[in-house]
GROMACS .gro file of C-alpha atoms in nm:
model
  449
    1MET     CA    1   9.370  14.024   6.567
    2SER     CA    2   9.051  14.148   6.541
    3GLN     CA    3   8.892  14.114   6.869
    4ALA     CA    4   8.551  13.941   6.675
    5GLN     CA    5   8.783  13.641   6.590
    6PRO     CA    6   8.827  13.343   6.821
    7ILE     CA    7   9.178  13.337   7.016
    8PRO     CA    8   9.385  12.998   6.849
    9ASN     CA    9   9.479  12.766   7.070
   10ARG     CA   10   9.840  12.780   6.965
   11VAL     CA   11   9.840  13.172   7.107
   12LEU     CA   12   9.697  13.074   7.437
   13PHE     CA   13   9.944  12.839   7.468
   14GLY     CA   14  10.250  13.064   7.359
   15TYR     CA   15  10.118  13.335   7.577
   16GLY     CA   16  10.082  13.064   7.869
   17LEU     CA   17  10.387  12.862   7.812
   18ALA     CA   18  10.607  13.202   7.825
   19GLY     CA   19  10.533  13.289   8.187
   20ALA     CA   20  10.572  12.965   8.345
   21PRO     CA   21  10.985  12.945   8.405
   22GLY     CA   22  11.027  13.302   8.525
   23ILE     CA   23  10.740  13.233   8.765
   24TYR     CA   24  10.941  12.906   8.914
   25THR     CA   25  11.222  13.144   9.042
   26TYR     CA   26  11.036  13.366   9.150
   27VAL     CA   27  10.853  13.182   9.374
   28LEU     CA   28  11.131  12.958   9.481
   29ILE     CA   29  11.298  13.239   9.582
   30LEU     CA   30  10.989  13.367   9.740
   31ILE     CA   31  10.904  13.053   9.995
   32MET     CA   32  11.284  12.955   9.988
   33TYR     CA   33  11.560  13.238   9.959
   34MET     CA   34  11.522  13.310  10.339
   35LYS     CA   35  11.597  13.002  10.463
   36TYR     CA   36  11.808  12.900  10.206
   37ALA     CA   37  12.042  13.204  10.329
   38ALA     CA   38  11.984  13.156  10.656
   39VAL     CA   39  12.060  12.792  10.709
   40SER     CA   40  12.274  12.689  10.357
   41LEU     CA   41  12.498  12.995  10.361
   42GLY     CA   42  12.469  13.138  10.692
   43ALA     CA   43  12.378  13.470  10.640
   44SER     CA   44  12.169  13.702  10.891
   45THR     CA   45  11.797  13.663  10.791
   46ALA     CA   46  11.799  14.063  10.886
   47ALA     CA   47  12.048  14.125  10.648
   48VAL     CA   48  11.852  13.917  10.358
   49GLY     CA   49  11.525  14.053  10.480
   50THR     CA   50  11.674  14.399  10.430
   51VAL     CA   51  11.796  14.321  10.078
   52PHE     CA   52  11.464  14.212   9.948
   53LEU     CA   53  11.309  14.519  10.092
   54VAL     CA   54  11.556  14.705   9.877
   55ALA     CA   55  11.474  14.525   9.621
   56LYS     CA   56  11.116  14.637   9.651
   57LEU     CA   57  11.185  14.987   9.668
   58TRP     CA   58  11.421  14.945   9.327
   59ASP     CA   59  11.099  14.848   9.192
   60ALA     CA   60  10.932  15.146   9.314
   61VAL     CA   61  11.151  15.303   9.004
   62SER     CA   62  11.175  15.024   8.744
   63ASP     CA   63  10.794  14.907   8.747
   64PRO     CA   64  10.661  15.272   8.580
   65LEU     CA   65  10.975  15.323   8.365
   66ILE     CA   66  10.966  14.987   8.216
   67GLY     CA   67  10.569  14.992   8.206
   68ASN     CA   68  10.568  15.332   8.032
   69ALA     CA   69  10.881  15.252   7.823
   70SER     CA   70  10.677  14.927   7.684
   71ASP     CA   71  10.365  15.154   7.585
   72ARG     CA   72  10.618  15.376   7.416
   73THR     CA   73  10.812  15.103   7.246
   74THR     CA   74  10.810  15.170   6.826
   75HIS     CA   75  10.987  14.803   6.747
   76ARG     CA   76  10.922  14.629   6.434
   77LEU     CA   77  10.876  14.334   6.640
   78GLY     CA   78  10.539  14.535   6.856
   79ARG     CA   79  10.533  14.735   7.199
   80ARG     CA   80  10.592  14.436   7.404
   81ARG     CA   81  10.758  14.132   7.237
   82PRO     CA   82  11.120  14.309   7.232
   83TRP     CA   83  11.107  14.305   7.605
   84LEU     CA   84  10.967  13.981   7.664
   85LEU     CA   85  11.290  13.837   7.466
   86ALA     CA   86  11.528  14.058   7.659
   87SER     CA   87  11.438  13.964   7.977
   88ALA     CA   88  11.486  13.599   7.930
   89PRO     CA   89  11.880  13.571   7.940
   90LEU     CA   90  11.883  13.822   8.246
   91LEU     CA   91  11.657  13.619   8.430
   92ALA     CA   92  11.845  13.302   8.361
   93LEU     CA   93  12.187  13.487   8.454
   94PHE     CA   94  12.064  13.662   8.789
   95SER     CA   95  11.871  13.327   8.921
   96MET     CA   96  12.215  13.122   8.839
   97MET     CA   97  12.375  13.397   9.075
   98ALA     CA   98  12.110  13.413   9.315
   99TRP     CA   99  12.173  12.980   9.423
  100MET     CA  100  12.545  12.969   9.327
  101PRO     CA  101  12.721  13.211   9.503
  102PRO     CA  102  13.090  13.158   9.576
  103GLU     CA  103  13.148  12.956   9.858
  104SER     CA  104  13.444  13.144   9.954
  105LEU     CA  105  13.189  13.477  10.005
  106GLU     CA  106  13.117  13.571  10.389
  107GLY     CA  107  12.973  13.849  10.576
  108SER     CA  108  12.918  14.193  10.355
  109ALA     CA  109  13.106  14.050  10.039
  110GLN     CA  110  12.800  13.718  10.092
  111ILE     CA  111  12.507  13.988  10.133
  112ALA     CA  112  12.634  14.236   9.860
  113TRP     CA  113  12.662  13.926   9.605
  114ILE     CA  114  12.276  13.839   9.720
  115ALA     CA  115  12.169  14.202   9.666
  116VAL     CA  116  12.301  14.197   9.315
  117SER     CA  117  12.156  13.882   9.227
  118VAL     CA  118  11.814  13.962   9.392
  119VAL     CA  119  11.752  14.300   9.278
  120GLY     CA  120  11.922  14.220   8.937
  121PHE     CA  121  11.671  13.899   8.929
  122TYR     CA  122  11.340  14.111   8.993
  123THR     CA  123  11.463  14.375   8.751
  124ALA     CA  124  11.463  14.102   8.485
  125TYR     CA  125  11.132  13.994   8.614
  126THR     CA  126  10.950  14.284   8.583
  127MET     CA  127  11.117  14.295   8.177
  128PHE     CA  128  10.908  14.011   8.130
  129ASP     CA  129  10.601  14.057   8.358
  130ILE     CA  130  10.497  14.389   8.296
  131PRO     CA  131  10.464  14.377   7.938
  132HIS     CA  132  10.368  14.003   7.940
  133MET     CA  133  10.037  14.133   8.141
  134ALA     CA  134   9.988  14.456   7.898
  135LEU     CA  135  10.028  14.208   7.605
  136GLY     CA  136   9.763  13.968   7.728
  137SER     CA  137   9.516  14.286   7.791
  138GLU     CA  138   9.604  14.358   7.401
  139ILE     CA  139   9.540  14.018   7.224
  140SER     CA  140   9.173  14.030   7.305
  141LEU     CA  141   8.947  14.337   7.348
  142ASP     CA  142   8.624  14.139   7.492
  143ALA     CA  143   8.546  13.985   7.834
  144ILE     CA  144   8.546  13.607   7.735
  145GLY     CA  145   8.876  13.626   7.539
  146ARG     CA  146   9.049  13.836   7.786
  147ASN     CA  147   8.918  13.555   8.054
  148ARG     CA  148   9.068  13.258   7.836
  149ILE     CA  149   9.399  13.464   7.797
  150PHE     CA  150   9.439  13.511   8.158
  151GLY     CA  151   9.297  13.178   8.268
  152VAL     CA  152   9.558  12.985   8.058
  153ARG     CA  153   9.809  13.203   8.205
  154GLN     CA  154   9.732  13.163   8.528
  155ILE     CA  155   9.703  12.787   8.462
  156MET     CA  156  10.097  12.747   8.325
  157ARG     CA  157  10.179  13.011   8.618
  158VAL     CA  158  10.087  12.776   8.871
  159LEU     CA  159  10.217  12.481   8.663
  160GLY     CA  160  10.522  12.659   8.730
  161MET     CA  161  10.474  12.735   9.108
  162LEU     CA  162  10.379  12.369   9.146
  163ILE     CA  163  10.699  12.243   9.067
  164ALA     CA  164  10.877  12.533   9.216
  165ALA     CA  165  10.671  12.423   9.568
  166THR     CA  166  10.731  12.041   9.518
  167GLY     CA  167  11.086  11.976   9.303
  168GLY     CA  168  11.242  12.290   9.351
  169VAL     CA  169  11.179  12.324   9.729
  170TYR     CA  170  11.322  11.973   9.773
  171LEU     CA  171  11.625  12.042   9.591
  172VAL     CA  172  11.690  12.396   9.745
  173GLU     CA  173  11.671  12.177  10.060
  174GLN     CA  174  11.932  11.902   9.969
  175GLY     CA  175  12.199  12.192   9.981
  176ARG     CA  176  12.412  12.421   9.783
  177SER     CA  177  12.577  12.192   9.497
  178THR     CA  178  12.207  12.007   9.415
  179ALA     CA  179  12.067  12.396   9.433
  180ALA     CA  180  12.339  12.491   9.169
  181LEU     CA  181  12.270  12.189   8.957
  182MET     CA  182  11.904  12.301   8.939
  183ALA     CA  183  12.011  12.700   8.892
  184VAL     CA  184  12.199  12.585   8.576
  185ALA     CA  185  11.938  12.362   8.432
  186ILE     CA  186  11.652  12.629   8.487
  187ALA     CA  187  11.854  12.881   8.335
  188VAL     CA  188  11.867  12.686   7.985
  189ILE     CA  189  11.450  12.583   8.027
  190THR     CA  190  11.406  12.961   8.096
  191ILE     CA  191  11.539  13.071   7.776
  192ALA     CA  192  11.392  12.811   7.605
  193MET     CA  193  11.059  12.857   7.681
  194ILE     CA  194  11.042  13.213   7.677
  195PHE     CA  195  11.178  13.251   7.316
  196PHE     CA  196  10.933  12.916   7.223
  197GLY     CA  197  10.650  13.078   7.379
  198VAL     CA  198  10.701  13.417   7.223
  199SER     CA  199  10.731  13.241   6.889
  200PHE     CA  200  10.346  13.140   6.893
  201LEU     CA  201  10.220  13.517   6.978
  202PRO     CA  202  10.055  13.723   6.718
  203LYS     CA  203  10.172  14.017   6.584
  204GLU     CA  204  10.082  14.290   6.798
  205ARG     CA  205   9.795  14.543   6.697
  206PRO     CA  206   9.954  14.829   6.467
  207GLU     CA  207   9.674  15.085   6.580
  208PHE     CA  208   9.823  15.051   6.959
  209MET     CA  209  10.155  15.153   6.830
  210GLY     CA  210  10.249  15.487   6.920
  211ARG     CA  211   9.953  15.528   7.183
  212GLY     CA  212  10.145  15.507   7.500
  213GLY     CA  213  10.147  15.777   7.765
  214GLU     CA  214  10.385  16.094   7.652
  215ASN     CA  215  10.594  16.010   8.032
  216PRO     CA  216  10.601  15.815   8.298
  217ILE     CA  217  10.540  16.098   8.556
  218ARG     CA  218  10.174  16.201   8.343
  219ALA     CA  219  10.119  15.831   8.303
  220LEU     CA  220  10.123  15.759   8.648
  221ARG     CA  221   9.930  16.037   8.762
  222ASP     CA  222   9.660  15.930   8.498
  223VAL     CA  223   9.662  15.558   8.689
  224ALA     CA  224   9.644  15.773   9.003
  225GLY     CA  225   9.356  15.972   8.881
  226ASN     CA  226   9.137  15.689   8.762
  227PRO     CA  227   8.895  15.656   9.056
  228HIS     CA  228   8.867  15.264   8.969
  229ALA     CA  229   9.239  15.189   8.966
  230ARG     CA  230   9.283  15.409   9.269
  231LEU     CA  231   9.060  15.180   9.459
  232PHE     CA  232   9.246  14.898   9.326
  233LEU     CA  233   9.568  15.012   9.399
  234PHE     CA  234   9.533  15.041   9.776
  235VAL     CA  235   9.329  14.689   9.769
  236ILE     CA  236   9.608  14.506   9.625
  237PHE     CA  237   9.860  14.736   9.841
  238ILE     CA  238   9.725  14.600  10.169
  239ASP     CA  239   9.671  14.232  10.055
  240ALA     CA  240  10.012  14.219   9.947
  241ILE     CA  241  10.113  14.360  10.289
  242GLY     CA  242   9.934  14.064  10.425
  243THR     CA  243  10.045  13.776  10.227
  244GLY     CA  244  10.374  13.890  10.146
  245GLY     CA  245  10.561  13.689  10.424
  246ILE     CA  246  10.333  13.402  10.348
  247GLY     CA  247  10.569  13.237  10.121
  248ALA     CA  248  10.890  13.323  10.300
  249MET     CA  249  10.734  13.204  10.641
  250THR     CA  250  10.550  12.839  10.517
  251PRO     CA  251  10.851  12.668  10.524
  252PHE     CA  252  11.000  12.815  10.882
  253VAL     CA  253  10.641  12.735  11.041
  254ILE     CA  254  10.603  12.350  10.880
  255HIS     CA  255  10.972  12.289  10.984
  256TYR     CA  256  10.986  12.468  11.312
  257VAL     CA  257  10.610  12.477  11.457
  258VAL     CA  258  10.469  12.201  11.304
  259GLY     CA  259  10.800  11.985  11.348
  260MET     CA  260  10.758  11.810  10.970
  261LYS     CA  261  10.992  11.948  10.745
  262GLU     CA  262  10.941  11.650  10.506
  263LEU     CA  263  10.572  11.774  10.412
  264THR     CA  264  10.687  12.129  10.309
  265PRO     CA  265  10.684  12.015   9.953
  266ILE     CA  266  10.345  11.803   9.965
  267LEU     CA  267  10.160  12.092  10.151
  268LEU     CA  268  10.281  12.329   9.912
  269GLY     CA  269  10.183  12.124   9.609
  270LEU     CA  270   9.846  12.081   9.766
  271ASN     CA  271   9.816  12.475   9.782
  272MET     CA  272   9.933  12.503   9.418
  273LEU     CA  273   9.682  12.200   9.281
  274ALA     CA  274   9.398  12.382   9.488
  275THR     CA  275   9.507  12.695   9.288
  276LEU     CA  276   9.485  12.472   8.943
  277ALA     CA  277   9.178  12.401   8.995
  278GLY     CA  278   8.997  12.728   9.123
  279VAL     CA  279   9.089  12.854   8.753
  280PRO     CA  280   8.785  12.684   8.565
  281LEU     CA  281   8.609  12.711   8.878
  282TRP     CA  282   8.592  13.076   8.870
  283LEU     CA  283   8.543  13.103   8.510
  284ARG     CA  284   8.206  12.906   8.518
  285LEU     CA  285   8.147  13.116   8.812
  286ASP     CA  286   8.173  13.398   8.615
  287ARG     CA  287   7.923  13.311   8.350
  288TYR     CA  288   7.650  13.349   8.612
  289PHE     CA  289   7.786  13.659   8.884
  290GLU     CA  290   7.932  13.961   8.837
  291LYS     CA  291   8.339  13.942   8.827
  292ARG     CA  292   8.380  14.220   9.087
  293ARG     CA  293   8.141  14.013   9.355
  294LEU     CA  294   8.336  13.702   9.310
  295ILE     CA  295   8.664  13.868   9.344
  296LEU     CA  296   8.456  14.002   9.682
  297TYR     CA  297   8.367  13.640   9.817
  298ALA     CA  298   8.705  13.532   9.728
  299MET     CA  299   8.895  13.788   9.953
  300PHE     CA  300   8.684  13.668  10.231
  301GLY     CA  301   8.785  13.319  10.146
  302SER     CA  302   9.123  13.406  10.150
  303MET     CA  303   9.086  13.570  10.503
  304ILE     CA  304   8.970  13.262  10.658
  305GLY     CA  305   9.206  13.021  10.455
  306TYR     CA  306   9.491  13.222  10.607
  307GLY     CA  307   9.361  13.283  10.966
  308LEU     CA  308   9.346  12.919  11.028
  309THR     CA  309   9.708  12.919  11.054
  310LEU     CA  310   9.650  13.098  11.412
  311PHE     CA  311   9.587  12.748  11.514
  312VAL     CA  312   9.873  12.551  11.402
  313GLY     CA  313  10.062  12.396  11.684
  314GLU     CA  314  10.305  12.108  11.679
  315GLY     CA  315  10.174  11.784  11.444
  316ASP     CA  316   9.886  11.999  11.318
  317TRP     CA  317   9.956  11.976  10.962
  318HIS     CA  318   9.589  11.911  10.870
  319ILE     CA  319   9.495  12.280  10.931
  320ILE     CA  320   9.787  12.380  10.742
  321ALA     CA  321   9.630  12.124  10.440
  322ILE     CA  322   9.290  12.310  10.516
  323SER     CA  323   9.464  12.613  10.446
  324SER     CA  324   9.635  12.545  10.196
  325VAL     CA  325   9.324  12.468   9.964
  326LEU     CA  326   9.122  12.718  10.074
  327ALA     CA  327   9.362  13.003  10.020
  328GLY     CA  328   9.470  12.804   9.684
  329LEU     CA  329   9.113  12.807   9.579
  330ALA     CA  330   9.067  13.192   9.654
  331SER     CA  331   9.360  13.325   9.526
  332SER     CA  332   9.261  13.173   9.171
  333CYS     CA  333   8.987  13.432   9.132
  334SER     CA  334   9.209  13.733   9.143
  335ASN     CA  335   9.461  13.590   8.943
  336THR     CA  336   9.204  13.514   8.708
  337LEU     CA  337   8.912  13.716   8.687
  338GLY     CA  338   9.122  14.015   8.846
  339TYR     CA  339   9.369  14.071   8.518
  340THR     CA  340   9.025  14.061   8.299
  341LEU     CA  341   8.906  14.355   8.546
  342LYS     CA  342   9.209  14.555   8.519
  343SER     CA  343   9.166  14.521   8.175
  344GLU     CA  344   8.834  14.709   8.169
  345ILE     CA  345   8.982  14.986   8.367
  346ILE     CA  346   9.262  15.019   8.089
  347ASP     CA  347   8.939  15.040   7.848
  348CYS     CA  348   8.808  15.302   8.048
  349ASP     CA  349   9.128  15.501   8.028
  350GLU     CA  350   9.110  15.501   7.708
  351LEU     CA  351   8.818  15.641   7.631
  352ASP     CA  352   8.884  15.951   7.858
  353THR     CA  353   9.256  16.003   7.725
  354GLY     CA  354   9.281  15.822   7.395
  355GLU     CA  355   9.587  15.689   7.493
  356ARG     CA  356   9.664  15.269   7.549
  357LYS     CA  357   9.872  15.252   7.878
  358GLU     CA  358   9.835  14.922   7.961
  359GLY     CA  359  10.238  14.876   8.054
  360ALA     CA  360  10.154  15.207   8.288
  361TYR     CA  361   9.831  15.045   8.493
  362PHE     CA  362   9.997  14.683   8.511
  363ALA     CA  363  10.306  14.886   8.640
  364GLY     CA  364  10.135  15.054   8.902
  365TRP     CA  365   9.928  14.792   9.039
  366SER     CA  366  10.253  14.540   9.023
  367PHE     CA  367  10.439  14.790   9.193
  368VAL     CA  368  10.204  14.802   9.511
  369SER     CA  369  10.229  14.440   9.510
  370LYS     CA  370  10.544  14.395   9.511
  371PHE     CA  371  10.628  14.693   9.739
  372GLY     CA  372  10.401  14.560   9.986
  373ALA     CA  373  10.504  14.226   9.992
  374GLY     CA  374  10.863  14.363   9.972
  375ILE     CA  375  10.788  14.570  10.338
  376MET     CA  376  10.638  14.232  10.470
  377ILE     CA  377  10.957  14.047  10.340
  378GLY     CA  378  11.152  14.266  10.523
  379ALA     CA  379  10.964  14.272  10.845
  380VAL     CA  380  10.989  13.898  10.858
  381GLY     CA  381  11.372  13.888  10.848
  382TRP     CA  382  11.363  14.153  11.116
  383ALA     CA  383  11.111  13.979  11.299
  384LEU     CA  384  11.281  13.642  11.302
  385GLU     CA  385  11.596  13.789  11.430
  386TRP     CA  386  11.414  13.977  11.705
  387SER     CA  387  11.248  13.679  11.832
  388GLY     CA  388  11.590  13.490  11.853
  389PHE     CA  389  11.563  13.243  11.537
  390ASP     CA  390  11.862  13.064  11.535
  391GLY     CA  391  11.897  12.863  11.196
  392SER     CA  392  12.193  12.609  11.344
  393VAL     CA  393  11.912  12.447  11.575
  394GLN     CA  394  11.599  12.204  11.554
  395GLU     CA  395  11.412  12.361  11.861
  396GLN     CA  396  11.307  12.761  11.837
  397SER     CA  397  11.173  12.940  12.110
  398ASP     CA  398  10.818  12.991  12.184
  399LEU     CA  399  10.848  13.360  12.117
  400ALA     CA  400  10.981  13.259  11.762
  401LYS     CA  401  10.718  13.019  11.737
  402ARG     CA  402  10.458  13.259  11.803
  403THR     CA  403  10.626  13.519  11.554
  404MET     CA  404  10.637  13.269  11.281
  405ILE     CA  405  10.265  13.199  11.342
  406ILE     CA  406  10.140  13.550  11.336
  407LEU     CA  407  10.351  13.667  11.058
  408MET     CA  408  10.195  13.375  10.845
  409GLY     CA  409   9.790  13.369  10.973
  410GLY     CA  410   9.727  13.701  11.152
  411PHE     CA  411   9.851  13.969  10.911
  412PRO     CA  412   9.706  13.823  10.628
  413LEU     CA  413   9.332  13.802  10.790
  414VAL     CA  414   9.350  14.146  10.883
  415CYS     CA  415   9.479  14.297  10.581
  416TYR     CA  416   9.222  14.077  10.376
  417PHE     CA  417   8.963  14.212  10.605
  418ILE     CA  418   9.023  14.570  10.527
  419GLY     CA  419   9.094  14.488  10.165
  420ALA     CA  420   8.727  14.365  10.142
  421ILE     CA  421   8.590  14.592  10.318
  422VAL     CA  422   8.752  14.882  10.095
  423PHE     CA  423   8.682  14.621   9.756
  424SER     CA  424   8.321  14.629   9.824
  425ARG     CA  425   8.303  15.003   9.719
  426PHE     CA  426   8.404  14.912   9.383
  427SER     CA  427   8.210  15.066   9.143
  428LEU     CA  428   8.263  14.962   8.763
  429THR     CA  429   7.973  14.702   8.622
  430GLU     CA  430   7.964  14.496   8.343
  431ALA     CA  431   7.722  14.676   8.175
  432GLN     CA  432   7.913  14.994   8.187
  433HIS     CA  433   8.213  14.859   8.061
  434ALA     CA  434   7.974  14.682   7.793
  435GLN     CA  435   7.929  15.067   7.699
  436VAL     CA  436   8.266  15.186   7.709
  437ARG     CA  437   8.374  14.916   7.490
  438GLN     CA  438   8.075  14.992   7.255
  439GLU     CA  439   8.193  15.382   7.244
  440LEU     CA  440   8.587  15.293   7.142
  441ASP     CA  441   8.471  15.062   6.904
  442ALA     CA  442   8.277  15.288   6.727
  443ARG     CA  443   8.609  15.528   6.762
  444MET     CA  444   8.811  15.283   6.645
  445ASP     CA  445   8.542  15.225   6.306
  446ALA     CA  446   8.546  15.585   6.240
  447ASP     CA  447   8.907  15.682   6.268
  448ALA     CA  448   8.946  15.349   6.040
  449ASP     CA  449   8.700  15.509   5.781
   0.00000   0.00000   0.00000
């Protein structure tokens, strides 16, 4: 596809559709698996938290390897499409394993099963997500087109998240047998939607083939050496530390602090609806304001939204509702305009190195995000264990409740504040990127002649 051509709606639909089923299971595991393992399976929260930490440490290896491998792939289907198709059956397999452990398993055998399924799922998700993000950066080379691509991606992903946060949470709360039936159905849907969505995608750009980084170490060095990417890496990492425990803590806080377990799907759904509504809002604001300024303002919005949780007590569902709306609206900015900004950083790298390393760059950003979240999820498991949380009883100790509130509200507030201060130094303007894009287009035209 030429960058001057409009993006067909079928391409936008296919690109977004392929990303929806994987995010369903990813978010459901993030939100509910700690509680499901502790309450339904009887597993230790500390042990499950350690599993999540190990899974994220493994991402330190798998993310850059898969990102660089997709950059260097020379398959007849393209650089990215083979990875998307290969990930589908693996996502289905490991998600079923996670929600369907044999009932005979106990103790260390049960934890081993959980570890294999969680690590396997995250690896399969990386196989899909890194090439998928990289492909979105390649389908269009202008800011408006990329905003549309990643806007549709965000809409479809949020729809998957919304279904997970409402229907998925409800089904998991019903117990092991219902969760198992859900897992089988989602496995079939995952394979079907990925293959169907990929069938709508255009042929990948032949001029990008064979222009990936020579090896993952050098590619990562280029990412770390890019000042814009380096700043982004830190901001993403510190924000992931703050928000990494929110998904896992939300059902705990609503259940044991607010005391209204039945509202969990509703309040989570409210957050997803606000996130969905935020997509067109930020895309419209982007017509009048620079992306980097909007992202900065959204970070302060997230800080306020999550920080409200510090004031939650018994029956305070309305505070959770307000927090959900503010945080949802704010999060849409980085998940829409942020990907376009990342694509522009990759364009700057191409100007300097002559390579197209979308996979390496998105792998770097994905790694620090998942690593930060993994650290926090591990900390959540150990903190709950330390605070005396007991999944077999309804009433928890005051220490356990305070621990939940601090993990869900205090950490995000502090981390987003630090992240916003650092991101205020981001210096790549839209005018500077326009100049970069002009030089790259001229170079491409010269090579074609």
